[in-house]
């Protein structure tokens, strides 16, 4: 079993851009140092509180200051990008990182990004599939070519000079391509189904209830089966908000602080998703009112906090509801207390994960046997 970190990243303390980036870089370096296997970084063009506008650009800065962990886009919002641009940039990054790259892609979710790029939100799923198909076609095809997918056309045919390298696009370092993943957050997610149908990995969002997360695997498996692939639970990543302290009392004291980072995070997420009509994503009952969706509810249902033993027990209980999964992604939360959050990451890697992996590994093997019998 692997451990990763998912960074939206969300910053709510009102810092300057460079200060937010400095914190994100420091967190990434610490994650690599204490033993995290992966770092996933989101991108949002038009939201100040989620300041990373280009995930590949940010991750490029981490190549020389990290040693072991995979550097992953979480995600490239393909409807907002030209496929030739992403094909070239992703191939370049794959070479620069010597293959420490997993290519997370998605349909986009931020309304203001759809507006600024004049992208069609209703066609975002089709645009995602079309754009990635074009990226693969570019990587697979030697110029000259005239390529077309459902929503994209790319041609290099009149200006090719192979002897000089003119008209030749870069291809990835990994053979044949970097592994692809996408994220899911809705009940019985169509994006999870799309991932299964294309043999991509899937990531379940940290602000999903366990019951919703369980449906992601069902959708993923159905998509894979329909396309003739074998769904592998090791390719399922689940993000959670995790805070580990040296003692239960220390964890309780942090959670009792007014406006701690977890409370501020869920206050923002609830306010934002309610404003765009997505309050249902947080609801644990069909008859639950919007007013009942509050910070206390979210922390109770979606935060795993305590000392190391308690966190292991909570993650085991969580996995009993969702089924076994291959990678835990702990969510980055703003370092309102840097020492505590650094310690939480260290405890997660060194004291939680060995026990969780010991529990999860035989269940992953058993699930593989049963599901592929």
XYZ file of N, CA and C in Angstrom, residues 16 27 59-60 76 104 115 123 128 139 157 180 223 241 244 251 268 272 287 331 365 371:
66
model
N 0.185 36.391 0.667
C 0.558 36.745 -0.694
C 0.825 35.465 -1.497
N 6.009 21.981 2.120
C 5.228 20.785 2.434
C 5.630 19.627 1.526
N 5.171 21.672 -10.244
C 5.866 20.414 -10.002
C 7.289 20.431 -10.552
N 7.512 21.186 -11.618
C 8.868 21.279 -12.173
C 9.849 21.835 -11.149
N -4.831 17.975 -14.621
C -4.827 18.865 -15.774
C -6.247 18.931 -16.316
N -2.416 13.048 -14.070
C -3.809 13.206 -13.687
C -4.509 14.176 -14.620
N -15.577 29.991 -17.532
C -15.899 31.305 -18.095
C -14.671 31.959 -18.720
N -20.148 20.049 -22.187
C -19.388 19.120 -23.033
C -18.061 18.716 -22.400
N -12.800 16.110 -22.384
C -11.735 15.385 -21.697
C -11.291 14.182 -22.518
N 1.479 11.514 -29.531
C 2.618 10.732 -29.050
C 2.868 9.491 -29.909
N 1.965 19.094 -41.245
C 2.184 18.399 -42.518
C 2.906 19.248 -43.559
N -2.104 7.238 -16.363
C -3.126 8.286 -16.326
C -4.087 8.020 -15.176
N -17.196 0.188 -15.588
C -16.568 0.748 -16.778
C -15.462 -0.141 -17.308
N -8.953 13.748 4.754
C -8.359 14.749 5.640
C -7.903 14.031 6.905
N -2.720 13.593 12.483
C -2.176 12.669 13.476
C -1.318 13.452 14.464
N -4.468 16.004 19.717
C -5.363 16.090 18.560
C -6.657 16.795 18.931
N -15.147 26.691 4.032
C -15.031 27.169 2.645
C -15.721 26.211 1.679
N -18.895 27.185 -0.571
C -18.693 27.210 -2.025
C -19.633 26.241 -2.737
N -32.973 12.759 3.604
C -33.817 13.834 4.115
C -33.016 14.925 4.831
N -4.884 14.818 2.588
C -5.118 16.125 1.980
C -4.271 17.196 2.658
N -5.247 -8.497 -1.791
C -5.010 -9.761 -2.493
C -6.282 -10.597 -2.562
N -12.701 -10.836 -7.180
C -13.246 -10.023 -8.264
C -12.796 -10.486 -9.641
